[in-house]
Coordinates of C-alpha atoms (C1' of nucleotides) in Angstrom, one line a residue:
Chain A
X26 CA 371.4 -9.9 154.6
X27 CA 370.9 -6.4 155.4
X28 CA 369.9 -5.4 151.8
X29 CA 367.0 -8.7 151.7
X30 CA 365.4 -7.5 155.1
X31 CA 365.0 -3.8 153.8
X32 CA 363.8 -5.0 150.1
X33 CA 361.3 -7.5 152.8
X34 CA 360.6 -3.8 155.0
X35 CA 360.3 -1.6 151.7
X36 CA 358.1 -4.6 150.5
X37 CA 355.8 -4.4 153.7
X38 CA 355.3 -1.0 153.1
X39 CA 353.7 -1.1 150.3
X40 CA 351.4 -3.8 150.9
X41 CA 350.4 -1.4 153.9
X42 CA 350.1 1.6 151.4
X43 CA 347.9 -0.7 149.1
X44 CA 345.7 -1.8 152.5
X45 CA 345.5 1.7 153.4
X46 CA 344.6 3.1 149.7
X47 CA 341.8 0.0 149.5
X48 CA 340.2 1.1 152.8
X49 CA 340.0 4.6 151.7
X50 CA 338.8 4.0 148.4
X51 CA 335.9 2.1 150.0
X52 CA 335.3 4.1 152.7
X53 CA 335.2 7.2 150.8
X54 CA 333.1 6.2 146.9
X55 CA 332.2 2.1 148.1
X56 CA 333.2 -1.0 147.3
X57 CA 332.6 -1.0 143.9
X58 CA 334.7 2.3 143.3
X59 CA 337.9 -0.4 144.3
X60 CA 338.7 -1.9 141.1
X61 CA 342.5 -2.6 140.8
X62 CA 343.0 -0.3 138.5
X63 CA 341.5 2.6 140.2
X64 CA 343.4 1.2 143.5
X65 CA 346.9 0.6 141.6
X66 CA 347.0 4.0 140.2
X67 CA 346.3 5.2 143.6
X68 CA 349.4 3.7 144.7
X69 CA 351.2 4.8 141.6
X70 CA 352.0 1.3 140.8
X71 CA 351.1 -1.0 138.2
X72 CA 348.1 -3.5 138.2
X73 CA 350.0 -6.5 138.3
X74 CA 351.8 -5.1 141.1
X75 CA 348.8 -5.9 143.7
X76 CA 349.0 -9.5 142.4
X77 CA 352.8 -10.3 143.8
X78 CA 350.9 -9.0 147.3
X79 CA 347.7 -10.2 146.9
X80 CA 346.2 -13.4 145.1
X81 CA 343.3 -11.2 144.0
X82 CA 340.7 -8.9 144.4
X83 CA 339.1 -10.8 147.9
X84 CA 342.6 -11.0 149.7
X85 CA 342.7 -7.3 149.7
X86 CA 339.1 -6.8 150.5
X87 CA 340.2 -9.7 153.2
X88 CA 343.2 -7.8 154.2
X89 CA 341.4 -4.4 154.9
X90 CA 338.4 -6.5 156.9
X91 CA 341.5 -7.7 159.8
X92 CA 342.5 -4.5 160.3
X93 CA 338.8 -3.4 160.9
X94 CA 338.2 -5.9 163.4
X95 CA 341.5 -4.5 165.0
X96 CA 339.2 -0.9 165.3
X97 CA 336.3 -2.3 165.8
X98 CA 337.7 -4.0 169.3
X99 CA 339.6 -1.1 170.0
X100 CA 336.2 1.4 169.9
X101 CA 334.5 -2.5 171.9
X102 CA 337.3 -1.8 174.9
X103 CA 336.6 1.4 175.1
X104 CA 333.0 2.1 175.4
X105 CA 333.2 -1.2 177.6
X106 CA 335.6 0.0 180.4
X107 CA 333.7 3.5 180.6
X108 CA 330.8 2.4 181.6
X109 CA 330.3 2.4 185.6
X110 CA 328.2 -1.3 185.6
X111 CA 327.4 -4.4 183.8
X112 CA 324.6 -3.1 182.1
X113 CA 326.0 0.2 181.6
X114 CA 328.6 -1.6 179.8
X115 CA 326.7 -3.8 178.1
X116 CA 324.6 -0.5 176.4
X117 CA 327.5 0.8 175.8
X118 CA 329.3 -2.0 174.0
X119 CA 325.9 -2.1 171.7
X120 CA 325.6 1.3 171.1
X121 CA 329.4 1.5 169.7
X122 CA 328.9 -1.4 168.2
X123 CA 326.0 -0.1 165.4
X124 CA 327.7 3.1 165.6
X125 CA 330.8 2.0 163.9
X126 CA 328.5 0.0 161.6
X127 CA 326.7 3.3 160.9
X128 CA 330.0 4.8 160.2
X129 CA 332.1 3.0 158.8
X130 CA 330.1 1.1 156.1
X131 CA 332.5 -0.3 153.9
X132 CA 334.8 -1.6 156.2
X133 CA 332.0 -3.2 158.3
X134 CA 330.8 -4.7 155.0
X135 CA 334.1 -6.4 154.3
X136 CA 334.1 -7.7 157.7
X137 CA 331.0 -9.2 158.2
X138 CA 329.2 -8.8 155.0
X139 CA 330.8 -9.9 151.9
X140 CA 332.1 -13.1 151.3
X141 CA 335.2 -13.4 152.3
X142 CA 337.4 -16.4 152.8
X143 CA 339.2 -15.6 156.2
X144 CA 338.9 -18.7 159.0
X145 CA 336.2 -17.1 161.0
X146 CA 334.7 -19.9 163.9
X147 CA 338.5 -21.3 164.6
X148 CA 341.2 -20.6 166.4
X149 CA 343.3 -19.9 163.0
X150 CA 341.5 -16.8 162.7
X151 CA 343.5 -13.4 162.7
X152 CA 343.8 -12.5 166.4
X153 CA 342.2 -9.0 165.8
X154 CA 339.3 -11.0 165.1
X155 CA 339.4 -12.7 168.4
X156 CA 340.3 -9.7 170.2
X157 CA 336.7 -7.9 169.2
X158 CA 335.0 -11.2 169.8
X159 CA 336.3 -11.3 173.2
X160 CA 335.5 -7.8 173.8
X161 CA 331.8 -8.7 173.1
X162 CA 332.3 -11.8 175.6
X163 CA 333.4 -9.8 178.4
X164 CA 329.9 -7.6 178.1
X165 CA 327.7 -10.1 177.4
X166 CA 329.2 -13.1 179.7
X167 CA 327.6 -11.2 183.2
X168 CA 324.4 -11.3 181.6
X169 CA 324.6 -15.6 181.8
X170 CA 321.8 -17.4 184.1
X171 CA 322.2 -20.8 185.3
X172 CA 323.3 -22.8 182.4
X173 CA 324.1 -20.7 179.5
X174 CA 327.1 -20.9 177.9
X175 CA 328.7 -17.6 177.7
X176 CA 330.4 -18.0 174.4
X177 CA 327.1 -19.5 172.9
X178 CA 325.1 -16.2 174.1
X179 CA 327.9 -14.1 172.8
X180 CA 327.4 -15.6 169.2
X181 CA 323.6 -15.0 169.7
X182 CA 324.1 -11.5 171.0
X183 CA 326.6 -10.7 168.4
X184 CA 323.8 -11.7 165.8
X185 CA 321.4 -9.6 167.2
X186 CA 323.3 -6.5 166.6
X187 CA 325.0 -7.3 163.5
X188 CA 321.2 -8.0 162.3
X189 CA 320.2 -4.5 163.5
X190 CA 323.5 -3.0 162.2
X191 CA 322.9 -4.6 158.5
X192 CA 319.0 -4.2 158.5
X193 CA 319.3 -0.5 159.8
X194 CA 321.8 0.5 157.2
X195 CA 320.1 -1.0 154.2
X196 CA 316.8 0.8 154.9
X197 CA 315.1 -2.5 156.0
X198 CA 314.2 -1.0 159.3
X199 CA 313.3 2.9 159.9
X200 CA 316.3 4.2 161.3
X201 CA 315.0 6.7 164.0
X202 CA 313.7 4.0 165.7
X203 CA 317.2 2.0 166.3
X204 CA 317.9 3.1 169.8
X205 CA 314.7 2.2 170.7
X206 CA 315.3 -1.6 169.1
X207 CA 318.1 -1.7 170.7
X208 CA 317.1 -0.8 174.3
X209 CA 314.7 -3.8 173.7
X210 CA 317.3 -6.6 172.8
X211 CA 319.8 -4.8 176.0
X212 CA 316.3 -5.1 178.1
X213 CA 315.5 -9.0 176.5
X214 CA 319.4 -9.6 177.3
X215 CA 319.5 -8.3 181.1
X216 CA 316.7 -8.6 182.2
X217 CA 318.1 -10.0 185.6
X218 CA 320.4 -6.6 186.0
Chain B
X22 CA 291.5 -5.1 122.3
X23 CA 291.4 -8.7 122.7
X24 CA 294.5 -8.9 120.6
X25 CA 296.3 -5.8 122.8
X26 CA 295.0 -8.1 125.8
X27 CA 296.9 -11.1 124.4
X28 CA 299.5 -9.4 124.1
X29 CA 300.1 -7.6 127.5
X30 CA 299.5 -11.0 129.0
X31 CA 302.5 -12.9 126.7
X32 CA 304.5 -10.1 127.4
X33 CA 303.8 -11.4 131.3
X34 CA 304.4 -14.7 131.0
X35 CA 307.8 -13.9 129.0
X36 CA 308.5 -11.3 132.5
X37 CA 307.8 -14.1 134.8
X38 CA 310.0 -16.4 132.4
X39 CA 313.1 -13.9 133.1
X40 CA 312.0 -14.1 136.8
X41 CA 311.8 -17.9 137.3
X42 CA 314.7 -18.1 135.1
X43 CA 316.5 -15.8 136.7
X44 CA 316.1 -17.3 140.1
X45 CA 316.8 -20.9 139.4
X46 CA 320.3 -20.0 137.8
X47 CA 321.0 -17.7 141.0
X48 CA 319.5 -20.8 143.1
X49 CA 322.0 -23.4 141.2
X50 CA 325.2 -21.1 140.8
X51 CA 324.8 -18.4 142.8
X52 CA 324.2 -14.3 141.8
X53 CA 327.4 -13.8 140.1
X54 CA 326.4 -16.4 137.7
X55 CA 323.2 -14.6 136.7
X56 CA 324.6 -12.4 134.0
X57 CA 322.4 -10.6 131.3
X58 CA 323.9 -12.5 128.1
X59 CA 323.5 -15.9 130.8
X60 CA 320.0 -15.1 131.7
X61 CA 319.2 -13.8 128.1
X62 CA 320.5 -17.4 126.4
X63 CA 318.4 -19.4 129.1
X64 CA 314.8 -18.0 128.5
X65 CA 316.2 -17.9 124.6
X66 CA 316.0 -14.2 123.7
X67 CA 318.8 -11.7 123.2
X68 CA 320.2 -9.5 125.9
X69 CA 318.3 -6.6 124.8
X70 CA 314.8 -8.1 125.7
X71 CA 315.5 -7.8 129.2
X72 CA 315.9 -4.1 129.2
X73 CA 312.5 -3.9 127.9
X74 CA 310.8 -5.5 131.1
X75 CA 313.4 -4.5 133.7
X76 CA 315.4 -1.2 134.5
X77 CA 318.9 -3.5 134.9
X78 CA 320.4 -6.5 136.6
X79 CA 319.4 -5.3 140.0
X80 CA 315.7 -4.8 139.0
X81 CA 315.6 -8.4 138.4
X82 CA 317.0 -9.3 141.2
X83 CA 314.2 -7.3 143.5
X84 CA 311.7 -8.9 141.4
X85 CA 313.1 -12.1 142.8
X86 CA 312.9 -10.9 146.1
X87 CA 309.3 -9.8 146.0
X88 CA 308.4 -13.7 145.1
X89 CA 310.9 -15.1 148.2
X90 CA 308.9 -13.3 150.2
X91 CA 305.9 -15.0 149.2
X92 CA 307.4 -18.2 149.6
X93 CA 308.7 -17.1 153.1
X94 CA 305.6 -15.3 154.3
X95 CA 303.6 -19.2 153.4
X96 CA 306.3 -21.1 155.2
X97 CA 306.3 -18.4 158.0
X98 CA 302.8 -19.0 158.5
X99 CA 302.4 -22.6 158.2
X100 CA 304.9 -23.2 161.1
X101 CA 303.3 -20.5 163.0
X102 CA 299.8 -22.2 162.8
X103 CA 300.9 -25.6 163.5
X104 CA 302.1 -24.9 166.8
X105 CA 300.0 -26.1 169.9
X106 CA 301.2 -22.4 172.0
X107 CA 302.8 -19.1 171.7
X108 CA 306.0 -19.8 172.5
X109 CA 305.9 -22.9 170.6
X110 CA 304.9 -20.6 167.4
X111 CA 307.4 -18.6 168.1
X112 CA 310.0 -21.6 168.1
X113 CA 308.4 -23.0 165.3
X114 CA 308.7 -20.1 163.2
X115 CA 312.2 -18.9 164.3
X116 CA 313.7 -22.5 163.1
X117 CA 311.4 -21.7 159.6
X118 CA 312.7 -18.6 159.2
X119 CA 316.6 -19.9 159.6
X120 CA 315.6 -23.2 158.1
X121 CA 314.6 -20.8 154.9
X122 CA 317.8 -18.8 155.0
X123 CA 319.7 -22.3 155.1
X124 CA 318.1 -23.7 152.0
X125 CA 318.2 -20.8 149.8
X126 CA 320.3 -18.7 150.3
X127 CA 320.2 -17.0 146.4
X128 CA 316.4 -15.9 147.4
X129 CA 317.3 -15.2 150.6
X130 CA 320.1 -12.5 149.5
X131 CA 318.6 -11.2 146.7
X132 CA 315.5 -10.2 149.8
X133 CA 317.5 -9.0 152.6
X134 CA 321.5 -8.7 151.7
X135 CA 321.9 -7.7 148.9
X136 CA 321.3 -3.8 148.0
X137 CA 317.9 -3.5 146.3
X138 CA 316.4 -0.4 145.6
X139 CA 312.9 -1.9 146.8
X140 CA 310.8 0.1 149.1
X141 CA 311.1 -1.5 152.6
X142 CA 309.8 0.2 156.1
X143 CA 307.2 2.2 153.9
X144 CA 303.7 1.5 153.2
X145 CA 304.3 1.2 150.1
X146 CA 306.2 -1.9 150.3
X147 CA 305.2 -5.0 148.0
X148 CA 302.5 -6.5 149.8
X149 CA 304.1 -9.8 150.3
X150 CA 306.7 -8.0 152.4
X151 CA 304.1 -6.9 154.5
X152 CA 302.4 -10.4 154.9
X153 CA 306.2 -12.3 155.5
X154 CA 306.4 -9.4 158.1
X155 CA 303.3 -9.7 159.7
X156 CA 303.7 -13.2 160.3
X157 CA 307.1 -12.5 162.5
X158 CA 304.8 -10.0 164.3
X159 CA 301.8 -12.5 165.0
X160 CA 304.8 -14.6 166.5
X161 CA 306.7 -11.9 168.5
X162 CA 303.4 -10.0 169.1
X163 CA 302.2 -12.5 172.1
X164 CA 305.6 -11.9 174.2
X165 CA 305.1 -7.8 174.5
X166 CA 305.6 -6.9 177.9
X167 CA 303.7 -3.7 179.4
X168 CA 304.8 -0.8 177.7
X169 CA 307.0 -3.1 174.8
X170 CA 306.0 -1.8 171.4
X171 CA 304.8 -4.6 169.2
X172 CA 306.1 -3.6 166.1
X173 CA 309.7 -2.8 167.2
X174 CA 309.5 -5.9 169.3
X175 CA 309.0 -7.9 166.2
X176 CA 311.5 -5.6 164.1
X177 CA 314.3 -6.1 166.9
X178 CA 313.7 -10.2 166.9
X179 CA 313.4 -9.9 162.9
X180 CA 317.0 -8.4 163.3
X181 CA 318.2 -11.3 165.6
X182 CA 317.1 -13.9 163.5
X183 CA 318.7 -12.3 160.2
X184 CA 322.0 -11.9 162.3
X185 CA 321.7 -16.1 163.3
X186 CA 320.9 -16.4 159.4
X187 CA 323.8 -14.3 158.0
X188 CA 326.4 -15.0 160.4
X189 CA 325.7 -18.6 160.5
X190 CA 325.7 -18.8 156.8
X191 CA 328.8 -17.6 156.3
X192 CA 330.7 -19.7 158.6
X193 CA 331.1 -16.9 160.8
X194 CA 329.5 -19.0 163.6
X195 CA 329.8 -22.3 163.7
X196 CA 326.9 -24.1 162.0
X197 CA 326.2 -27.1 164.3
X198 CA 325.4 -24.7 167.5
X199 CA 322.7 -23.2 165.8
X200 CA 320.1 -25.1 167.4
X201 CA 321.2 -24.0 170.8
X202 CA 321.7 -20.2 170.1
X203 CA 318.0 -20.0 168.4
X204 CA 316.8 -21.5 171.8
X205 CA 318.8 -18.8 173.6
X206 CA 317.2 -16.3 171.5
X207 CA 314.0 -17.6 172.2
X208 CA 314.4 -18.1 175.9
X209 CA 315.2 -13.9 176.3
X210 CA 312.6 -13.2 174.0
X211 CA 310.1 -15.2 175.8
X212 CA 311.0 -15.4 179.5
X213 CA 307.8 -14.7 181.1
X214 CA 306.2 -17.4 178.6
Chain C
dC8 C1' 384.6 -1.5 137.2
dG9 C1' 381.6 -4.0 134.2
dA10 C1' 379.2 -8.2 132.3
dG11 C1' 376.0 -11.8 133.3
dA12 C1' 372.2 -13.4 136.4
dA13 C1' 368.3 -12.6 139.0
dA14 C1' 364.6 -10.2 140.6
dT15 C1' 361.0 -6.9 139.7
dT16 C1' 357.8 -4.0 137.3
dC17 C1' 355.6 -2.7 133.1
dT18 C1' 352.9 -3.0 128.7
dA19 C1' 349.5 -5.2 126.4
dG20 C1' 345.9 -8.3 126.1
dC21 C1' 342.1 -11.9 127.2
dA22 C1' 337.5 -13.1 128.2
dG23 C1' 333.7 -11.5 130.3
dC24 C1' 330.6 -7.8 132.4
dG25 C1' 326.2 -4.3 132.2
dC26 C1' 324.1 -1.8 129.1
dT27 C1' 322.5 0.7 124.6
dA28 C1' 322.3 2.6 119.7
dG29 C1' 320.4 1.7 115.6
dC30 C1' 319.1 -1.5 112.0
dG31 C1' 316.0 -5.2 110.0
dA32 C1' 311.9 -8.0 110.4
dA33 C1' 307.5 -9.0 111.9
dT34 C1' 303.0 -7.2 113.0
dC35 C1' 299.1 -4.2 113.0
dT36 C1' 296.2 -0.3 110.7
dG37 C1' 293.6 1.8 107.1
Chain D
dC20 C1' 298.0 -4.6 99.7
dA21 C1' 300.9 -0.2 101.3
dG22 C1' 302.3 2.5 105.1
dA23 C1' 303.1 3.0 110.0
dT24 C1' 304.4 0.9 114.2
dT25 C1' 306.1 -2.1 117.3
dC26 C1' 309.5 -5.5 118.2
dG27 C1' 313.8 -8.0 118.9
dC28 C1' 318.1 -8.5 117.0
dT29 C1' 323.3 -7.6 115.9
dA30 C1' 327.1 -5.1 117.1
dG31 C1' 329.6 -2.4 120.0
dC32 C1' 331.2 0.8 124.1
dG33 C1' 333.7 1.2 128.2
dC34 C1' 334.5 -1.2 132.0
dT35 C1' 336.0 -5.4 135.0
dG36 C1' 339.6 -9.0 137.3
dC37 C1' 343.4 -11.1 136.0
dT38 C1' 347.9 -12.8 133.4
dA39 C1' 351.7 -13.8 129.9
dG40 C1' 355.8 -12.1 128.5
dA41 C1' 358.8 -8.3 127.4
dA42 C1' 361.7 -4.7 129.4
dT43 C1' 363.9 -2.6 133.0
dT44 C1' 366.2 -2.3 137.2
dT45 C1' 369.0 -4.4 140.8
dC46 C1' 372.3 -7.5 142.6
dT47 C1' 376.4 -10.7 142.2
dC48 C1' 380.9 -11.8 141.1
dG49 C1' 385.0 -12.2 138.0

DNA sequence: CGAGAAATTCTAGCAGCGCTAGCGAATCTG
DNA sequence: CAGATTCGCTAGCGCTGCTAGAATTTCTCG
């Protein structure tokens, strides 16, 4: 019993070490710089090794995507809580937001850019996933009037700065002018505050 | 002369052959299925003939793009024109531009995901760039407020849209709500309308 | 302790990818 | 009609994701 829970630990391990080794990979040389053998000689295993974790390829692009959406609510919270009001908080959310897009390509390209085949839109999605959604909630929801729904202008929201995050990035819009785009959509978003 | 003429232009037609060609596969099957030796066997030449018109793969997919955003520059403007007001263009063109996104999502890509090494936020753009984009700006232009920038006004509502487009695309918001987040949009955009 | 069973990891290989060198055929020039 | 030039082809390189089956290690039990 003892010996099958640390072969299951030991096994654990390394699917983290192959996570961790994919992230890195991308982070550092792209996407396209993660080919599993460049990733299993990382981990000084064999190729077929990432299969008995993985089904392929997209599971471990999958599998390094949850665990940016765990960072990505974490640096949410924060810049959230430090602001002083709702609209502070609200910049502030944004700004962190296309910040860690701006930084962290690849893993915000595996989130919300590739195809991936994670539940997204249901409640069988990972829970980091919910987490950062919720973070985005709890700054957009004071901005509601009357009748909006709150999780229906969170979605909307959402898009906006994922579209200014992707767009920026890519060169499609002039990137000195992205805090200035992005004071616009805060001012279009609370206007009552 | 007349024979060097001839021969420029059936050296056109056989480019816009590739192009068409290459589109409809991506259109049918999707990006990954437009391969060289695929693309090569459907406009029946070899592989080689390709790299005598385009740099690589990814120069025929920009070439693709520059013709979407014809296409979406024409529907852009015909919804823009049929509306009776402003805000009504705006609406009109918003549920275009998404409707687009929806229905072809190949062309769509290969414009405004997908890495392309085409010039973008520069002048020297392709000039049906510039007209897709100006039509978002005849749109967005009317609902400037005092000091609001008109071209980063239509840039920031470009990004909105793209972010309903993507997100909703990829099931990463549920599809049957986007009728009511594009009239959320719409209503921030154009409150004092 | 040591042989058989079971689990695990590796080597080797498939089909397909983007791209290109270099040869043969068709075309134009004088 | 001969020589020069342009053209498109065949063949191949190094790479990709992925997998079958052999080989090795690990565990079980007489």
């Amino acid at each position: 019993m003892t010996i099958r829970t640390r072969r299951e630990r030991e096994r654990a391990e390394r699917e983290q070490l192959i996570v961790t080794a994919a992230r890195k990979l991308a982070e550092s040389e792209g996407w396209s710089a993660v080919t599993t053998r460049r990733l299993a000689s990382e981990v000084e295993y064999s190729q077929p090794v990432l299969y008995s974790h993985f089904k392929g390829r997209d599971a471990i692009m999958a599998a390094v995507a949850v665990e940016g959406c765990g960072e990505l609510a974490t640096a949410l919270r924060a810049a959230r809580t430090a602001a002083k009001d709702e609209r502070g908080a609200l910049a502030a959310l944004s700004r962190a937001y296309t910040d860690f897009a701006r930084e962290r390509p690849a893993l915000y390209d595996a989130m919300f850019t590739h195809a991936v085949d994670l539940p997204f839109a249901t409640p069988e999605a990972p829970a980091a996933l919910h987490e950062a959604f919720d973070e985005l909630r709890l700054a957009v929801e004071p901005m509601a009037v009357d009748g909006d729904d709150p999780v229906l202008l969170t979605e909307t929201y959402w898009a906006s700065l994922h579209g200014l995050a992707t767009l920026t990035r890519s060169d499609r819009l002039p990137p000195e002018a992205h805090d200035r785009r992005l004071a616009l959509l805060i001012g279009h978003f609370a206007s009552t505050h």
